[in-house]
Short mmCIF file of N, CA, C and O in Angstrom, two decimals:
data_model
loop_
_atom_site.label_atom_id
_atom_site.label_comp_id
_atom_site.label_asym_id
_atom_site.label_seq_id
_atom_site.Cartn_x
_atom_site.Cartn_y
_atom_site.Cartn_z
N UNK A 165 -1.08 -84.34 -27.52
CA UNK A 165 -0.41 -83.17 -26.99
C UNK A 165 0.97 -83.07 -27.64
O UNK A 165 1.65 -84.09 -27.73
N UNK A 166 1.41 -81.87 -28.12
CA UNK A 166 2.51 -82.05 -28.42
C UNK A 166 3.76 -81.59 -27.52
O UNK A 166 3.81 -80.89 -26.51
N UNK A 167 4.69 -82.21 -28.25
CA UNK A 167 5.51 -82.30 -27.52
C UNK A 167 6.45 -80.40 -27.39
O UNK A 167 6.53 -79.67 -28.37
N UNK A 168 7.00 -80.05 -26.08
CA UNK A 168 7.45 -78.50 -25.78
C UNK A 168 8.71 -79.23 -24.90
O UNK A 168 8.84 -80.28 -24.27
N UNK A 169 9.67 -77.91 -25.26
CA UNK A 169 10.77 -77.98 -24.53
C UNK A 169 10.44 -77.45 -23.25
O UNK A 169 10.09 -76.27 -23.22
N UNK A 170 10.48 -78.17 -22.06
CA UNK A 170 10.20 -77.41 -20.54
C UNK A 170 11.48 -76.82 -20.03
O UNK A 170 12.37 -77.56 -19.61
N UNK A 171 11.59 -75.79 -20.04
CA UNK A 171 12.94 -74.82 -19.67
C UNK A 171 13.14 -75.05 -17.79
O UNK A 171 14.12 -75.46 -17.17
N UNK A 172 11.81 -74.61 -17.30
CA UNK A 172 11.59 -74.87 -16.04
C UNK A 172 10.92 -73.49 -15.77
O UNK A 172 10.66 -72.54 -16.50
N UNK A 173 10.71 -73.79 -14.24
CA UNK A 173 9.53 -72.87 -13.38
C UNK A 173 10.75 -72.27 -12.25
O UNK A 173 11.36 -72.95 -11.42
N UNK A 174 10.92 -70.50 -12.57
CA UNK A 174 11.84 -69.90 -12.20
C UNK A 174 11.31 -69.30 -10.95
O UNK A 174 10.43 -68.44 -10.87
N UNK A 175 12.01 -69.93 -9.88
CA UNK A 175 10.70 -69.65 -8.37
C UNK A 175 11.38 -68.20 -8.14
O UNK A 175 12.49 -67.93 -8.60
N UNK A 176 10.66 -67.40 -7.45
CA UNK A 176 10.44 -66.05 -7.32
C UNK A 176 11.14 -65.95 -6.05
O UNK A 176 10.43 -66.53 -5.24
N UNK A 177 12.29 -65.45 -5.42
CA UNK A 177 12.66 -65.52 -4.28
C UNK A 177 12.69 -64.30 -3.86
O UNK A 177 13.13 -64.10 -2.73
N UNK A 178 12.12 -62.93 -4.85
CA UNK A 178 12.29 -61.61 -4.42
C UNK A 178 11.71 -61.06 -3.11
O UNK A 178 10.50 -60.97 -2.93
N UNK A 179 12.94 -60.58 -1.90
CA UNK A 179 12.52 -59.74 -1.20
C UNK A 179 11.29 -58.81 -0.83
O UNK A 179 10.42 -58.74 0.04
N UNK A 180 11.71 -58.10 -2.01
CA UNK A 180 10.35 -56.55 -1.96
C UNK A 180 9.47 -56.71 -3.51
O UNK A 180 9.90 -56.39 -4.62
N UNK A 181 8.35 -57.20 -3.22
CA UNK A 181 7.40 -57.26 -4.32
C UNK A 181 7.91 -56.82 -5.88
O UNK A 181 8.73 -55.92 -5.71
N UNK A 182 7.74 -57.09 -7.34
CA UNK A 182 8.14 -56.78 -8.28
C UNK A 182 6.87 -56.25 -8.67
O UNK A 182 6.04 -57.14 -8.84
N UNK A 183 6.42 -55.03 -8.86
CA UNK A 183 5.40 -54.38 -9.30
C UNK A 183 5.53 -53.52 -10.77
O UNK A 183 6.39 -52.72 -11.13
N UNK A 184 3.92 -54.17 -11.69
CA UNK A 184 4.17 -53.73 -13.18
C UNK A 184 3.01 -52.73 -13.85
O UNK A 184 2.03 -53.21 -14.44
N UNK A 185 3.19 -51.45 -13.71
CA UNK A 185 2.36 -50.89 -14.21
C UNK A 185 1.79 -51.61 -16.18
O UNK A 185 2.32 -52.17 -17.15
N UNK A 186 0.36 -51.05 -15.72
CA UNK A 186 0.21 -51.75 -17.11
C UNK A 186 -1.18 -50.71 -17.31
O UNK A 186 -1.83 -50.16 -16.42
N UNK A 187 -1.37 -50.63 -18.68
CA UNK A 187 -2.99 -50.09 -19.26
C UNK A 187 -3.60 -50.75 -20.21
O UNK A 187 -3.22 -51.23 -21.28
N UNK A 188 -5.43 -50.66 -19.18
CA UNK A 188 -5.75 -51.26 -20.40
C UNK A 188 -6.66 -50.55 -21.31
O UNK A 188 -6.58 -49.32 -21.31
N UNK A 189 -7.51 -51.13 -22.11
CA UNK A 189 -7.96 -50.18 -23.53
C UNK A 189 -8.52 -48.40 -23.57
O UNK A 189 -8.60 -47.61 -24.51
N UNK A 190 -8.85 -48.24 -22.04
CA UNK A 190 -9.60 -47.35 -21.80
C UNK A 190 -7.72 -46.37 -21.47
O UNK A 190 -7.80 -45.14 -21.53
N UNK A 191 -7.03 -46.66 -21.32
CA UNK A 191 -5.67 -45.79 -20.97
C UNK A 191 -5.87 -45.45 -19.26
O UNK A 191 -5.58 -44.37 -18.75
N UNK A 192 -6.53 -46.84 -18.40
CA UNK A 192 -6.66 -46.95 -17.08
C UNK A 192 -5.51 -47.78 -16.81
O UNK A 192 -5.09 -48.84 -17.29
N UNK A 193 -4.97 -46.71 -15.56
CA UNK A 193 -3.81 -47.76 -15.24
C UNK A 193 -3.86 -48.35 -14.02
O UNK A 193 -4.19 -47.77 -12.98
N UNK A 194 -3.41 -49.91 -14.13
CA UNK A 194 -3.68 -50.87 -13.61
C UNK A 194 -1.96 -51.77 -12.94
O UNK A 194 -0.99 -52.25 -13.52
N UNK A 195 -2.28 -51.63 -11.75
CA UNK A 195 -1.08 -52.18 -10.74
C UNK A 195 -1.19 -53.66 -10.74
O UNK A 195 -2.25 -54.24 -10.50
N UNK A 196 0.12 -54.36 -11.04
CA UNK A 196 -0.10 -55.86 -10.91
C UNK A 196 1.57 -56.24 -10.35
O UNK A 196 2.64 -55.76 -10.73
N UNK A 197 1.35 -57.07 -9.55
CA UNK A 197 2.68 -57.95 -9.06
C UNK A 197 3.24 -58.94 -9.35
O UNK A 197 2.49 -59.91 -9.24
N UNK A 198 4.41 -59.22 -9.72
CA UNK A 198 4.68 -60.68 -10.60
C UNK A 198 4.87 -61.33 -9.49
O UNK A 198 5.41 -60.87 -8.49
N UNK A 199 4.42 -62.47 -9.63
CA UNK A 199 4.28 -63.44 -8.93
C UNK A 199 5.43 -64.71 -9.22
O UNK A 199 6.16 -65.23 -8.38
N UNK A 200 5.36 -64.95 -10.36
CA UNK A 200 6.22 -66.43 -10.89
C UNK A 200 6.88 -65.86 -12.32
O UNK A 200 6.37 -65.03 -13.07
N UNK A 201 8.00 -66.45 -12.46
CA UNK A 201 8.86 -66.67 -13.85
C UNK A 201 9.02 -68.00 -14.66
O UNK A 201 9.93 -68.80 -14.43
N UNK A 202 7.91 -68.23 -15.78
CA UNK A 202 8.42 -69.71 -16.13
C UNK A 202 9.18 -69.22 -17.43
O UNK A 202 9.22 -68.05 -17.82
N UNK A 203 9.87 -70.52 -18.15
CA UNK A 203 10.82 -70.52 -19.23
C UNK A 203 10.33 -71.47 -19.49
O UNK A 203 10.21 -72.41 -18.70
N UNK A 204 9.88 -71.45 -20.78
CA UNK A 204 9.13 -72.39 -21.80
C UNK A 204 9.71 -72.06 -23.34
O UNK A 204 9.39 -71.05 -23.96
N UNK A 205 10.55 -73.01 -23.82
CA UNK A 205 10.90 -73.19 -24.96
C UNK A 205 12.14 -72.09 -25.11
O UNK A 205 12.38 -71.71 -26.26
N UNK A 206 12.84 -71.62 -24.15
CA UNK A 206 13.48 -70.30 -24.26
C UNK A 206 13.21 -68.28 -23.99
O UNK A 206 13.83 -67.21 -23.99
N UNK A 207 11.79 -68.88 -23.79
CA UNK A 207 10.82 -67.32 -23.43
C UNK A 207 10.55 -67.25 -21.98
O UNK A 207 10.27 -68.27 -21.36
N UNK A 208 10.61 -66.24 -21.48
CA UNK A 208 9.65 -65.67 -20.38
C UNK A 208 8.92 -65.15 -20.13
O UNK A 208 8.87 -63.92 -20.23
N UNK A 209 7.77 -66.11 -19.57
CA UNK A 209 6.86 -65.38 -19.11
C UNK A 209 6.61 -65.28 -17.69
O UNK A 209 6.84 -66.03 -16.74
N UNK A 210 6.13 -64.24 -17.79
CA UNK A 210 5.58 -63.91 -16.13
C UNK A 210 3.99 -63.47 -15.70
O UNK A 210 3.08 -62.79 -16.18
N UNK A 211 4.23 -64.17 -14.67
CA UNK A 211 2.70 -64.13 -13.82
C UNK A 211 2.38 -63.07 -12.92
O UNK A 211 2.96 -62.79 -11.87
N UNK A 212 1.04 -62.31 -13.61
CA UNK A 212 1.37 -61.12 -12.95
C UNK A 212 -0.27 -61.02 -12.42
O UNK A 212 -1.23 -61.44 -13.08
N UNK A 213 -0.36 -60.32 -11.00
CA UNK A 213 -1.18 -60.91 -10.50
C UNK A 213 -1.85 -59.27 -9.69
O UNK A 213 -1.10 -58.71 -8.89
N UNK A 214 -3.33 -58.60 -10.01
CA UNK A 214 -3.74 -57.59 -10.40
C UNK A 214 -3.58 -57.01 -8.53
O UNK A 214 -4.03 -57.67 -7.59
N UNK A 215 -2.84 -55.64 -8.38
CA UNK A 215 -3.20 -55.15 -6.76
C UNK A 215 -4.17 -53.77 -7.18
O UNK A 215 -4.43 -53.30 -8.29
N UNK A 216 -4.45 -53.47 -6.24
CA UNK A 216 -4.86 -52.49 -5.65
C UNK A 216 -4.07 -51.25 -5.01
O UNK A 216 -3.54 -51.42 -3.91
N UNK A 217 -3.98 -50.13 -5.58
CA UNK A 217 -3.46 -48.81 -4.65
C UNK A 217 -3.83 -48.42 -3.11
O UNK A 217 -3.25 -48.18 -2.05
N UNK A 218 -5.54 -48.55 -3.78
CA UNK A 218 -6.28 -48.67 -2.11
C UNK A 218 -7.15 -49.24 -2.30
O UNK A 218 -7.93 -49.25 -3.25
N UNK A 219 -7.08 -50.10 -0.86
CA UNK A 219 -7.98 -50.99 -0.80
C UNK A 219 -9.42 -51.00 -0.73
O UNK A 219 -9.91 -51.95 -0.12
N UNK A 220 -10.13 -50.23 -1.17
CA UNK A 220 -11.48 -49.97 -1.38
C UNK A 220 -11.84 -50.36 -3.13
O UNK A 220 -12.95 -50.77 -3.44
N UNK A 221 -11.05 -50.21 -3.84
CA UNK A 221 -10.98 -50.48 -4.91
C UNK A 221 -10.94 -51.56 -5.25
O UNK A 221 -11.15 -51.62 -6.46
N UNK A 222 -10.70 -52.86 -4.62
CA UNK A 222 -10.78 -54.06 -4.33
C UNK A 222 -11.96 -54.65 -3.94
O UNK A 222 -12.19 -55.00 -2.79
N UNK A 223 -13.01 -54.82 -5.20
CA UNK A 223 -14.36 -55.54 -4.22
C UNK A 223 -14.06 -56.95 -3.89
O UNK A 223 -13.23 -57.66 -4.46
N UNK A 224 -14.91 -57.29 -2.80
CA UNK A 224 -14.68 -58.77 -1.89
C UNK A 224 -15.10 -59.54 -2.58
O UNK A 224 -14.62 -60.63 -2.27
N UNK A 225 -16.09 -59.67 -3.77
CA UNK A 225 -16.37 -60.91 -4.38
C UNK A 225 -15.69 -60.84 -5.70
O UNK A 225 -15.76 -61.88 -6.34
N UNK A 226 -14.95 -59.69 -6.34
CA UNK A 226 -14.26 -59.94 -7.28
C UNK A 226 -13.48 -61.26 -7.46
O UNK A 226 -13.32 -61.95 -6.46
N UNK A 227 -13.04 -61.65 -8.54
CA UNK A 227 -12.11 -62.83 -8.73
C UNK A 227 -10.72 -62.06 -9.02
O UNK A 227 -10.63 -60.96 -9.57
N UNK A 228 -9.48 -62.99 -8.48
CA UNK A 228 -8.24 -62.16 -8.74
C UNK A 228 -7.97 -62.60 -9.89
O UNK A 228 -7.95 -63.78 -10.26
N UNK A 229 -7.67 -61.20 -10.74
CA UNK A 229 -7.13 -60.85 -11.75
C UNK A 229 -5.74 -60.93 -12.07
O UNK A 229 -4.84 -60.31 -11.50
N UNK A 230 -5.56 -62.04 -13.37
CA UNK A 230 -4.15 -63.05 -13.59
C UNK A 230 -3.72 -62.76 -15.16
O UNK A 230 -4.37 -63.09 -16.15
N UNK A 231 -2.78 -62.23 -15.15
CA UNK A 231 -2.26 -61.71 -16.60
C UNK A 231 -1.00 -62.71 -16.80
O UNK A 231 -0.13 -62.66 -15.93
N UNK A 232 -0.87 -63.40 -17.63
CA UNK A 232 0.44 -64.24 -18.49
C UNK A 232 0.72 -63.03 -19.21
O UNK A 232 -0.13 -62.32 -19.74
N UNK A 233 2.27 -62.79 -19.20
CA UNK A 233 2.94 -61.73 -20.31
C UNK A 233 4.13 -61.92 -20.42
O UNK A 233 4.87 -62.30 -19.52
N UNK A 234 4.46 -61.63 -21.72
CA UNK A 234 6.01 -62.58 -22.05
C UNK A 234 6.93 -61.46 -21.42
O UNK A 234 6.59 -60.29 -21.56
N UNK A 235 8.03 -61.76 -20.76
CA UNK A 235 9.03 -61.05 -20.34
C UNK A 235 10.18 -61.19 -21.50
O UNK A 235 10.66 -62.20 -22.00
N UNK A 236 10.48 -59.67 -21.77
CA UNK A 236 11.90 -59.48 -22.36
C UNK A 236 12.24 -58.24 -21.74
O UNK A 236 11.65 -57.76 -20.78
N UNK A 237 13.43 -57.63 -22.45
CA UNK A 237 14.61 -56.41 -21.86
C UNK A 237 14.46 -55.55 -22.87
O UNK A 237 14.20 -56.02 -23.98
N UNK A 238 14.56 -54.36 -22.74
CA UNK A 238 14.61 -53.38 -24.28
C UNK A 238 16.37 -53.01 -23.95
O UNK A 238 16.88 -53.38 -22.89
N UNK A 239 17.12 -52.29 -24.94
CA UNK A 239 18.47 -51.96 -25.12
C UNK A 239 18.98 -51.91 -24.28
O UNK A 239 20.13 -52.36 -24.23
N UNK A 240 18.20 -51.15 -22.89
CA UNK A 240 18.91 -50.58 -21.90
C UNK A 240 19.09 -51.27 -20.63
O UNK A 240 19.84 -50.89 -19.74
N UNK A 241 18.03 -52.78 -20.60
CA UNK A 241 18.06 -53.98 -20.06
C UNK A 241 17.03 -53.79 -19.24
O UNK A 241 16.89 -54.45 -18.21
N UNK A 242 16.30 -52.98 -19.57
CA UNK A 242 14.95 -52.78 -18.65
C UNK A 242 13.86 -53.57 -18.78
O UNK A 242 13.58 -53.43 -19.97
N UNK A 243 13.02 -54.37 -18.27
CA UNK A 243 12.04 -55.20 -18.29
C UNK A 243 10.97 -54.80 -19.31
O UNK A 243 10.40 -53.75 -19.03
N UNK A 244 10.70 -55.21 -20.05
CA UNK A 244 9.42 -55.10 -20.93
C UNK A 244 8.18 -55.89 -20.63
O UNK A 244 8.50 -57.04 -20.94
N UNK A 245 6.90 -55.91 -20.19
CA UNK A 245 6.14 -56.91 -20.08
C UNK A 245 4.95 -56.93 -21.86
O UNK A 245 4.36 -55.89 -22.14
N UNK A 246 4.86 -57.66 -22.41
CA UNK A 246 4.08 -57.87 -23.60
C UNK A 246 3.20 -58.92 -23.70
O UNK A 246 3.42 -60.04 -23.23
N UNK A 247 1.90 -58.53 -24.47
CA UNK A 247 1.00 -59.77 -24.17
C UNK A 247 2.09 -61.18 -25.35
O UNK A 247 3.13 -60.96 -25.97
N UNK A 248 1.51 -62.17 -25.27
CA UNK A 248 2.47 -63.38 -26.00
C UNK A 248 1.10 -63.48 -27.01
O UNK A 248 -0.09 -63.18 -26.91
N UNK A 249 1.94 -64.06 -27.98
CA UNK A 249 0.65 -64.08 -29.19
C UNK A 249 0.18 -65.77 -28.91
O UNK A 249 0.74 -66.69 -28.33
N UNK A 250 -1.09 -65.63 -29.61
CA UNK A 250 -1.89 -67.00 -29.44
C UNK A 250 -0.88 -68.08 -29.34
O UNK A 250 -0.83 -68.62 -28.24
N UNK A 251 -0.12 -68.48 -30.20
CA UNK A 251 0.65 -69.55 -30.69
C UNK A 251 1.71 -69.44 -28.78
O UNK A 251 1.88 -70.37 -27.99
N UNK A 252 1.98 -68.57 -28.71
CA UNK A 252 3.07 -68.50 -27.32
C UNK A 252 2.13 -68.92 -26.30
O UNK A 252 2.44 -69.92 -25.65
N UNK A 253 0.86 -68.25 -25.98
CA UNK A 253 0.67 -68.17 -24.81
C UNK A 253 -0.41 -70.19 -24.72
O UNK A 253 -0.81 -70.74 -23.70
N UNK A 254 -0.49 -70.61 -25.87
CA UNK A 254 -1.01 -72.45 -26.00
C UNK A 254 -0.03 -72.67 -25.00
O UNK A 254 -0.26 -72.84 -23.81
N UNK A 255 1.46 -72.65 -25.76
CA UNK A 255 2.49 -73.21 -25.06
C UNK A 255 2.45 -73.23 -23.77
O UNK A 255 2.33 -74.19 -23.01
N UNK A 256 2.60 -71.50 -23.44
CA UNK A 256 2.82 -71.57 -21.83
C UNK A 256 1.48 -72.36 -21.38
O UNK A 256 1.77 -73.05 -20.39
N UNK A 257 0.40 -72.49 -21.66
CA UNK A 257 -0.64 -73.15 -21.04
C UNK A 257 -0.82 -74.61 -20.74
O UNK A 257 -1.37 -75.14 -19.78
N UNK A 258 -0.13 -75.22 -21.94
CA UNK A 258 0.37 -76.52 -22.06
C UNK A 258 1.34 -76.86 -20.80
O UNK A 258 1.03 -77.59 -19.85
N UNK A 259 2.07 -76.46 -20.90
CA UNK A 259 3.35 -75.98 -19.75
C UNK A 259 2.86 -75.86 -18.55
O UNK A 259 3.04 -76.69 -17.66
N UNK A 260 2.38 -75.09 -18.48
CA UNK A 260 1.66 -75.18 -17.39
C UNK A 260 0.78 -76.00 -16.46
O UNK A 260 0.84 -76.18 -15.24
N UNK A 261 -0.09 -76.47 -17.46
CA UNK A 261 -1.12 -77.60 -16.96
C UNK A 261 -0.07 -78.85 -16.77
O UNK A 261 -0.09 -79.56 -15.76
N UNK A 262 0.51 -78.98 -17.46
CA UNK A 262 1.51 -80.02 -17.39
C UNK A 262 2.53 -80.00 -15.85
O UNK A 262 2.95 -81.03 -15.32
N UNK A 263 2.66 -79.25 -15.58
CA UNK A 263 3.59 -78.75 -14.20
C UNK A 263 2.52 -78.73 -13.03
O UNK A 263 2.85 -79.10 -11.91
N UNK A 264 1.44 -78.37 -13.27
CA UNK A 264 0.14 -78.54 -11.92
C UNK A 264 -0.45 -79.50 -12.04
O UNK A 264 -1.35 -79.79 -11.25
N UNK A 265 -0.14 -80.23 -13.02
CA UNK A 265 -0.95 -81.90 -12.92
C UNK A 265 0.13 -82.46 -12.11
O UNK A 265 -0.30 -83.26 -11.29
N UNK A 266 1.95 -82.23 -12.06
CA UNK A 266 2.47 -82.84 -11.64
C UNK A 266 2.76 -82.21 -9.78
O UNK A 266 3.45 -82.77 -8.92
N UNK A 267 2.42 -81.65 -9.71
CA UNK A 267 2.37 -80.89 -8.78
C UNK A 267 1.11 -81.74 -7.98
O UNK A 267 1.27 -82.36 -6.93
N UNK A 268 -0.23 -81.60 -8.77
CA UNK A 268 -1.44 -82.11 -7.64
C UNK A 268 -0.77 -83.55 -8.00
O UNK A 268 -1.80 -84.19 -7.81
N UNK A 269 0.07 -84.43 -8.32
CA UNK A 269 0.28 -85.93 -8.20
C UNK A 269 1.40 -86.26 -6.43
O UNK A 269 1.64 -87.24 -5.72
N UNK A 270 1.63 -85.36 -6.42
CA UNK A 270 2.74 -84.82 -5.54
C UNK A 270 2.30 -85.10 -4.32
O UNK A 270 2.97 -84.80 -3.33
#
């Protein structure tokens, strides 16, 4: 395994839900809530975690739908969410597993 700088796991203390419109290939748009902020090597990513408008749209045996996407700001300091390219998103995975192995030792 190689070795990554662990920045840390940026716990989410927000009040009122952080909600991220997003589309996917079909130009369907799709509601998701960030859940967690980690910092890995200097990047952010965030865990964004798929809702529903109405709840009928939500089938009961679906599996919840979990998007990793690197967080940055455009000029105006507004949140950007972007997928992370292969090489980024190893890391965060590495990172990750590494933080829930230490977590289930816990």
């Amino acid at each position: 395994m190689a070795d990554i700088k662990l920045d840390g796991f940026n716990e989410e203390i927000e009040e009122e839900p952080i909600y991220v419109e997003m589309y996917d290939d079909k130009d369907n748009m799709l509601l998701f809530e960030r859940e967690n902020v980690f910092t890995v090597e200097g990047k952010q990513f965030a865990i964004l975690v798929q809702r529903y408008l109405e709840e009928e749209d939500a089938s009961e045996d679906a599996e919840e739908n979990v998007v990793v996407a690197l967080l940055d700001f455009d000029e105006n300091g507004e949140e950007v969410y972007t997928d992370p390219s292969d090489e980024e998103f190893a890391k965060f995975m590495e990172y990750y597993e590494k933080m829930t192995a230490e977590w289930d030792e816990e």
